[in-house]
Amino acid sequence: MKNIMLKTFSTSLICLLSIGVANAAEHKTKAKKAEPQNIETQLELKACSKKKEGEWVSYSYKGVTFNGSCQPNANGKLQFTPPMPK
């Protein structure tokens, strides 16, 4: 009886620890996915750094060229904005 209880307790403990490790690994992947948006925003701001409002610009990211114009963002800085569909 004592042997069965020890095995059950050990198995339960291992299961609980593995759940914690799995959640920690998932948390790290979410943090990595958030970074590209930050890089993209920096590129959008850089594309409009020496431009005027409404001026047509383009920039490339991961082999894709984006075309649009410079418009003020919420902070008042000029940022790349894609054209709106008609």
Tab-separated table of N, CA, C and O in Angstrom:
chain	number	residue	atom	x	y	z
A	1	MET	N	0.824	-1.190	0.000
A	1	MET	CA	0.000	0.000	0.000
A	1	MET	C	0.868	1.255	0.000
A	1	MET	O	0.573	2.211	-0.717
A	2	LYS	N	1.903	1.244	0.809
A	2	LYS	CA	2.793	2.400	0.905
A	2	LYS	C	3.495	2.642	-0.440
A	2	LYS	O	3.648	3.788	-0.869
A	3	ASN	N	3.875	1.583	-1.128
A	3	ASN	CA	4.544	1.670	-2.413
A	3	ASN	C	3.617	2.277	-3.477
A	3	ASN	O	4.033	3.098	-4.284
A	4	ILE	N	2.352	1.896	-3.467
A	4	ILE	CA	1.377	2.418	-4.440
A	4	ILE	C	1.152	3.913	-4.212
A	4	ILE	O	1.103	4.703	-5.156
A	5	MET	N	1.030	4.318	-2.958
A	5	MET	CA	0.819	5.736	-2.634
A	5	MET	C	2.021	6.580	-3.060
A	5	MET	O	1.878	7.686	-3.569
A	6	LEU	N	3.231	6.062	-2.860
A	6	LEU	CA	4.446	6.772	-3.237
A	6	LEU	C	4.521	6.951	-4.751
A	6	LEU	O	4.855	8.032	-5.257
A	7	LYS	N	4.178	5.907	-5.492
A	7	LYS	CA	4.175	5.986	-6.953
A	7	LYS	C	3.119	6.980	-7.456
A	7	LYS	O	3.358	7.759	-8.376
A	8	THR	N	1.958	6.969	-6.870
A	8	THR	CA	0.884	7.886	-7.256
A	8	THR	C	1.289	9.332	-6.981
A	8	THR	O	1.098	10.215	-7.821
A	9	PHE	N	1.855	9.562	-5.813
A	9	PHE	CA	2.303	10.910	-5.460
A	9	PHE	C	3.406	11.393	-6.406
A	9	PHE	O	3.394	12.527	-6.878
A	10	SER	N	4.356	10.518	-6.716
A	10	SER	CA	5.465	10.878	-7.613
A	10	SER	C	4.951	11.203	-9.015
A	10	SER	O	5.378	12.175	-9.650
A	11	THR	N	4.031	10.404	-9.515
A	11	THR	CA	3.458	10.633	-10.838
A	11	THR	C	2.702	11.960	-10.876
A	11	THR	O	2.823	12.727	-11.834
A	12	SER	N	1.930	12.235	-9.848
A	12	SER	CA	1.189	13.503	-9.785
A	12	SER	C	2.131	14.698	-9.754
A	12	SER	O	1.899	15.708	-10.428
A	13	LEU	N	3.195	14.590	-9.002
A	13	LEU	CA	4.173	15.670	-8.907
A	13	LEU	C	4.845	15.921	-10.252
A	13	LEU	O	5.009	17.072	-10.679
A	14	ILE	N	5.203	14.873	-10.952
A	14	ILE	CA	5.829	15.014	-12.273
A	14	ILE	C	4.864	15.673	-13.258
A	14	ILE	O	5.250	16.543	-14.042
A	15	CYS	N	3.595	15.295	-13.217
A	15	CYS	CA	2.591	15.906	-14.104
A	15	CYS	C	2.447	17.398	-13.825
A	15	CYS	O	2.388	18.209	-14.751
A	16	LEU	N	2.381	17.769	-12.565
A	16	LEU	CA	2.241	19.184	-12.213
A	16	LEU	C	3.460	19.995	-12.646
A	16	LEU	O	3.330	21.119	-13.144
A	17	LEU	N	4.648	19.453	-12.484
A	17	LEU	CA	5.861	20.154	-12.894
A	17	LEU	C	5.933	20.308	-14.408
A	17	LEU	O	6.365	21.344	-14.917
A	18	SER	N	5.492	19.304	-15.140
A	18	SER	CA	5.546	19.388	-16.603
A	18	SER	C	4.565	20.439	-17.128
A	18	SER	O	4.839	21.105	-18.123
A	19	ILE	N	3.430	20.617	-16.467
A	19	ILE	CA	2.476	21.656	-16.872
A	19	ILE	C	3.104	23.036	-16.697
A	19	ILE	O	2.970	23.900	-17.549
A	20	GLY	N	3.822	23.230	-15.613
A	20	GLY	CA	4.495	24.509	-15.379
A	20	GLY	C	5.548	24.800	-16.427
A	20	GLY	O	5.669	25.920	-16.922
A	21	VAL	N	6.300	23.799	-16.818
A	21	VAL	CA	7.336	23.976	-17.839
A	21	VAL	C	6.692	24.275	-19.186
A	21	VAL	O	7.148	25.128	-19.941
A	22	ALA	N	5.604	23.601	-19.518
A	22	ALA	CA	4.916	23.824	-20.790
A	22	ALA	C	4.371	25.252	-20.865
A	22	ALA	O	4.469	25.904	-21.901
A	23	ASN	N	3.824	25.757	-19.787
A	23	ASN	CA	3.300	27.122	-19.781
A	23	ASN	C	4.418	28.151	-19.873
A	23	ASN	O	4.262	29.183	-20.508
A	24	ALA	N	5.551	27.883	-19.280
A	24	ALA	CA	6.685	28.803	-19.348
A	24	ALA	C	7.209	28.877	-20.780
A	24	ALA	O	7.550	29.949	-21.273
A	25	ALA	N	7.275	27.759	-21.469
A	25	ALA	CA	7.749	27.744	-22.853
A	25	ALA	C	6.780	28.509	-23.745
A	25	ALA	O	7.190	29.237	-24.643
A	26	GLU	N	5.491	28.401	-23.516
A	26	GLU	CA	4.493	29.121	-24.306
A	26	GLU	C	4.611	30.620	-24.082
A	26	GLU	O	4.484	31.407	-25.008
A	27	HIS	N	4.877	31.028	-22.874
A	27	HIS	CA	5.009	32.446	-22.549
A	27	HIS	C	6.193	33.070	-23.302
A	27	HIS	O	6.097	34.176	-23.813
A	28	LYS	N	7.308	32.359	-23.399
A	28	LYS	CA	8.479	32.878	-24.103
A	28	LYS	C	8.203	33.039	-25.584
A	28	LYS	O	8.667	33.967	-26.214
A	29	THR	N	7.421	32.142	-26.189
A	29	THR	CA	7.127	32.259	-27.619
A	29	THR	C	6.240	33.462	-27.893
A	29	THR	O	6.403	34.115	-28.904
A	30	LYS	N	5.324	33.763	-27.008
A	30	LYS	CA	4.472	34.930	-27.213
A	30	LYS	C	5.293	36.208	-27.184
A	30	LYS	O	5.030	37.134	-27.931
A	31	ALA	N	6.298	36.271	-26.334
A	31	ALA	CA	7.134	37.462	-26.250
A	31	ALA	C	7.914	37.663	-27.545
A	31	ALA	O	8.089	38.775	-28.003
A	32	LYS	N	8.368	36.603	-28.164
A	32	LYS	CA	9.111	36.715	-29.410
A	32	LYS	C	8.220	37.176	-30.558
A	32	LYS	O	8.660	37.862	-31.448
A	33	LYS	N	6.954	36.791	-30.536
A	33	LYS	CA	6.049	37.180	-31.609
A	33	LYS	C	5.706	38.664	-31.542
A	33	LYS	O	5.332	39.251	-32.531
A	34	ALA	N	5.830	39.269	-30.404
A	34	ALA	CA	5.496	40.677	-30.262
A	34	ALA	C	6.565	41.587	-30.850
A	34	ALA	O	6.289	42.716	-31.205
A	35	GLU	N	7.787	41.128	-30.948
A	35	GLU	CA	8.885	41.960	-31.422
A	35	GLU	C	8.755	42.422	-32.875
A	35	GLU	O	9.032	43.576	-33.156
A	36	PRO	N	8.330	41.581	-33.846
A	36	PRO	CA	8.272	42.051	-35.231
A	36	PRO	C	7.369	43.262	-35.431
A	36	PRO	O	7.647	44.109	-36.263
A	37	GLN	N	6.300	43.383	-34.676
A	37	GLN	CA	5.448	44.561	-34.796
A	37	GLN	C	6.230	45.811	-34.430
A	37	GLN	O	6.078	46.844	-35.049
A	38	ASN	N	7.085	45.705	-33.433
A	38	ASN	CA	7.904	46.819	-33.012
A	38	ASN	C	8.897	47.201	-34.109
A	38	ASN	O	9.096	48.367	-34.385
A	39	ILE	N	9.503	46.217	-34.751
A	39	ILE	CA	10.446	46.466	-35.839
A	39	ILE	C	9.719	47.111	-37.007
A	39	ILE	O	10.221	48.053	-37.623
A	40	GLU	N	8.527	46.605	-37.302
A	40	GLU	CA	7.746	47.155	-38.402
A	40	GLU	C	7.394	48.624	-38.142
A	40	GLU	O	7.483	49.457	-39.035
A	41	THR	N	7.006	48.937	-36.929
A	41	THR	CA	6.674	50.319	-36.574
A	41	THR	C	7.898	51.215	-36.717
A	41	THR	O	7.804	52.327	-37.228
A	42	GLN	N	9.062	50.721	-36.300
A	42	GLN	CA	10.291	51.503	-36.437
A	42	GLN	C	10.598	51.769	-37.911
A	42	GLN	O	11.001	52.872	-38.274
A	43	LEU	N	10.391	50.769	-38.760
A	43	LEU	CA	10.624	50.960	-40.193
A	43	LEU	C	9.640	51.960	-40.792
A	43	LEU	O	10.001	52.759	-41.653
A	44	GLU	N	8.397	51.922	-40.332
A	44	GLU	CA	7.386	52.859	-40.818
A	44	GLU	C	7.752	54.295	-40.434
A	44	GLU	O	7.577	55.222	-41.220
A	45	LEU	N	8.254	54.480	-39.221
A	45	LEU	CA	8.673	55.812	-38.784
A	45	LEU	C	9.917	56.264	-39.542
A	45	LEU	O	10.028	57.424	-39.942
A	46	LYS	N	10.841	55.333	-39.761
A	46	LYS	CA	12.087	55.662	-40.465
A	46	LYS	C	11.813	56.032	-41.921
A	46	LYS	O	12.478	56.908	-42.480
A	47	ALA	N	10.841	55.384	-42.548
A	47	ALA	CA	10.512	55.673	-43.943
A	47	ALA	C	10.045	57.120	-44.108
A	47	ALA	O	10.247	57.730	-45.157
A	48	CYS	N	9.443	57.685	-43.083
A	48	CYS	CA	8.910	59.047	-43.155
A	48	CYS	C	9.784	60.060	-42.423
A	48	CYS	O	9.368	61.208	-42.229
A	49	SER	N	10.993	59.684	-42.032
A	49	SER	CA	11.819	60.565	-41.203
A	49	SER	C	12.172	61.891	-41.889
A	49	SER	O	12.224	62.918	-41.243
A	50	LYS	N	12.416	61.895	-43.185
A	50	LYS	CA	12.801	63.138	-43.872
A	50	LYS	C	11.768	63.520	-44.922
A	50	LYS	O	12.086	64.142	-45.923
A	51	LYS	N	10.521	63.157	-44.684
A	51	LYS	CA	9.439	63.421	-45.642
A	51	LYS	C	8.446	64.415	-45.051
A	51	LYS	O	8.466	64.724	-43.873
A	52	LYS	N	7.565	64.893	-45.915
A	52	LYS	CA	6.495	65.796	-45.484
A	52	LYS	C	5.190	65.018	-45.417
A	52	LYS	O	5.055	63.953	-46.015
A	53	GLU	N	4.217	65.582	-44.719
A	53	GLU	CA	2.921	64.939	-44.579
A	53	GLU	C	2.268	64.759	-45.948
A	53	GLU	O	2.232	65.670	-46.762
A	54	GLY	N	1.766	63.566	-46.208
A	54	GLY	CA	1.092	63.264	-47.462
A	54	GLY	C	2.026	62.814	-48.575
A	54	GLY	O	1.571	62.414	-49.639
A	55	GLU	N	3.317	62.851	-48.356
A	55	GLU	CA	4.285	62.470	-49.381
A	55	GLU	C	4.286	60.946	-49.544
A	55	GLU	O	4.189	60.197	-48.581
A	56	TRP	N	4.396	60.476	-50.792
A	56	TRP	CA	4.371	59.060	-51.116
A	56	TRP	C	5.713	58.421	-50.763
A	56	TRP	O	6.758	58.943	-51.128
A	57	VAL	N	5.697	57.292	-50.051
A	57	VAL	CA	6.921	56.595	-49.659
A	57	VAL	C	6.745	55.085	-49.845
A	57	VAL	O	5.635	54.592	-50.002
A	58	SER	N	7.869	54.385	-49.815
A	58	SER	CA	7.835	52.925	-49.821
A	58	SER	C	8.985	52.422	-48.957
A	58	SER	O	9.997	53.096	-48.807
A	59	TYR	N	8.800	51.247	-48.378
A	59	TYR	CA	9.864	50.605	-47.615
A	59	TYR	C	9.703	49.098	-47.760
A	59	TYR	O	8.636	48.593	-48.113
A	60	SER	N	10.789	48.378	-47.522
A	60	SER	CA	10.781	46.916	-47.659
A	60	SER	C	10.963	46.254	-46.302
A	60	SER	O	11.734	46.722	-45.472
A	61	TYR	N	10.247	45.160	-46.106
A	61	TYR	CA	10.369	44.370	-44.882
A	61	TYR	C	10.162	42.908	-45.242
A	61	TYR	O	9.132	42.544	-45.819
A	62	LYS	N	11.143	42.077	-44.947
A	62	LYS	CA	11.113	40.644	-45.232
A	62	LYS	C	10.809	40.366	-46.709
A	62	LYS	O	10.014	39.499	-47.050
A	63	GLY	N	11.413	41.133	-47.591
A	63	GLY	CA	11.277	40.901	-49.018
A	63	GLY	C	9.995	41.435	-49.631
A	63	GLY	O	9.728	41.205	-50.801
A	64	VAL	N	9.183	42.140	-48.874
A	64	VAL	CA	7.934	42.702	-49.383
A	64	VAL	C	8.054	44.220	-49.371
A	64	VAL	O	8.479	44.806	-48.381
A	65	THR	N	7.696	44.865	-50.482
A	65	THR	CA	7.744	46.322	-50.557
A	65	THR	C	6.358	46.888	-50.272
A	65	THR	O	5.373	46.481	-50.890
A	66	PHE	N	6.302	47.809	-49.334
A	66	PHE	CA	5.048	48.454	-48.957
A	66	PHE	C	5.038	49.873	-49.499
A	66	PHE	O	6.012	50.613	-49.356
A	67	ASN	N	3.951	50.283	-50.139
A	67	ASN	CA	3.790	51.633	-50.677
A	67	ASN	C	2.669	52.331	-49.934
A	67	ASN	O	1.650	51.727	-49.627
A	68	GLY	N	2.848	53.610	-49.661
A	68	GLY	CA	1.828	54.384	-48.967
A	68	GLY	C	2.277	55.813	-48.800
A	68	GLY	O	3.168	56.282	-49.507
A	69	SER	N	1.672	56.512	-47.875
A	69	SER	CA	2.017	57.915	-47.645
A	69	SER	C	2.331	58.143	-46.173
A	69	SER	O	2.051	57.310	-45.328
A	70	CYS	N	2.923	59.299	-45.887
A	70	CYS	CA	3.271	59.666	-44.515
A	70	CYS	C	2.122	60.451	-43.897
A	70	CYS	O	1.706	61.478	-44.427
A	71	GLN	N	1.623	59.959	-42.795
A	71	GLN	CA	0.534	60.617	-42.067
A	71	GLN	C	0.910	60.679	-40.590
A	71	GLN	O	1.624	59.810	-40.090
A	72	PRO	N	0.446	61.694	-39.874
A	72	PRO	CA	0.758	61.782	-38.443
A	72	PRO	C	0.094	60.646	-37.651
A	72	PRO	O	-1.054	60.311	-37.909
A	73	ASN	N	0.832	60.073	-36.705
A	73	ASN	CA	0.263	59.026	-35.846
A	73	ASN	C	-0.272	59.658	-34.566
A	73	ASN	O	-0.346	60.885	-34.440
A	74	ALA	N	-0.615	58.843	-33.582
A	74	ALA	CA	-1.185	59.332	-32.318
A	74	ALA	C	-0.202	60.211	-31.544
A	74	ALA	O	-0.614	61.083	-30.777
A	75	ASN	N	1.104	60.002	-31.749
A	75	ASN	CA	2.121	60.794	-31.056
A	75	ASN	C	2.496	62.058	-31.813
A	75	ASN	O	3.361	62.812	-31.372
A	76	GLY	N	1.909	62.271	-32.981
A	76	GLY	CA	2.203	63.461	-33.769
A	76	GLY	C	3.382	63.299	-34.718
A	76	GLY	O	3.731	64.223	-35.434
A	77	LYS	N	4.005	62.123	-34.737
A	77	LYS	CA	5.124	61.871	-35.648
A	77	LYS	C	4.577	61.337	-36.968
A	77	LYS	O	3.541	60.682	-37.012
A	78	LEU	N	5.320	61.614	-38.048
A	78	LEU	CA	4.907	61.077	-39.335
A	78	LEU	C	5.238	59.596	-39.396
A	78	LEU	O	6.337	59.173	-39.057
A	79	GLN	N	4.255	58.803	-39.834
A	79	GLN	CA	4.414	57.361	-39.925
A	79	GLN	C	3.801	56.881	-41.229
A	79	GLN	O	2.816	57.425	-41.710
A	80	PHE	N	4.397	55.835	-41.794
A	80	PHE	CA	3.893	55.232	-43.017
A	80	PHE	C	2.454	54.783	-42.813
A	80	PHE	O	2.110	54.159	-41.819
A	81	THR	N	1.588	55.093	-43.782
A	81	THR	CA	0.197	54.654	-43.753
A	81	THR	C	-0.145	54.089	-45.117
A	81	THR	O	0.058	54.770	-46.132
A	82	PRO	N	-0.652	52.852	-45.180
A	82	PRO	CA	-1.009	52.294	-46.476
A	82	PRO	C	-2.218	53.008	-47.058
A	82	PRO	O	-3.027	53.587	-46.323
A	83	PRO	N	-2.380	52.997	-48.387
A	83	PRO	CA	-3.530	53.663	-48.993
A	83	PRO	C	-4.835	52.946	-48.627
A	83	PRO	O	-4.858	51.733	-48.474
A	84	MET	N	-5.891	53.711	-48.469
A	84	MET	CA	-7.190	53.152	-48.136
A	84	MET	C	-7.888	52.679	-49.408
A	84	MET	O	-7.817	53.349	-50.438
A	85	PRO	N	-8.546	51.533	-49.356
A	85	PRO	CA	-9.275	51.054	-50.541
A	85	PRO	C	-10.449	51.983	-50.866
A	85	PRO	O	-11.056	52.576	-49.972
A	86	LYS	N	-10.751	52.068	-52.146
A	86	LYS	CA	-11.858	52.953	-52.572
A	86	LYS	C	-13.160	52.222	-52.624
A	86	LYS	O	-13.297	51.101	-52.765
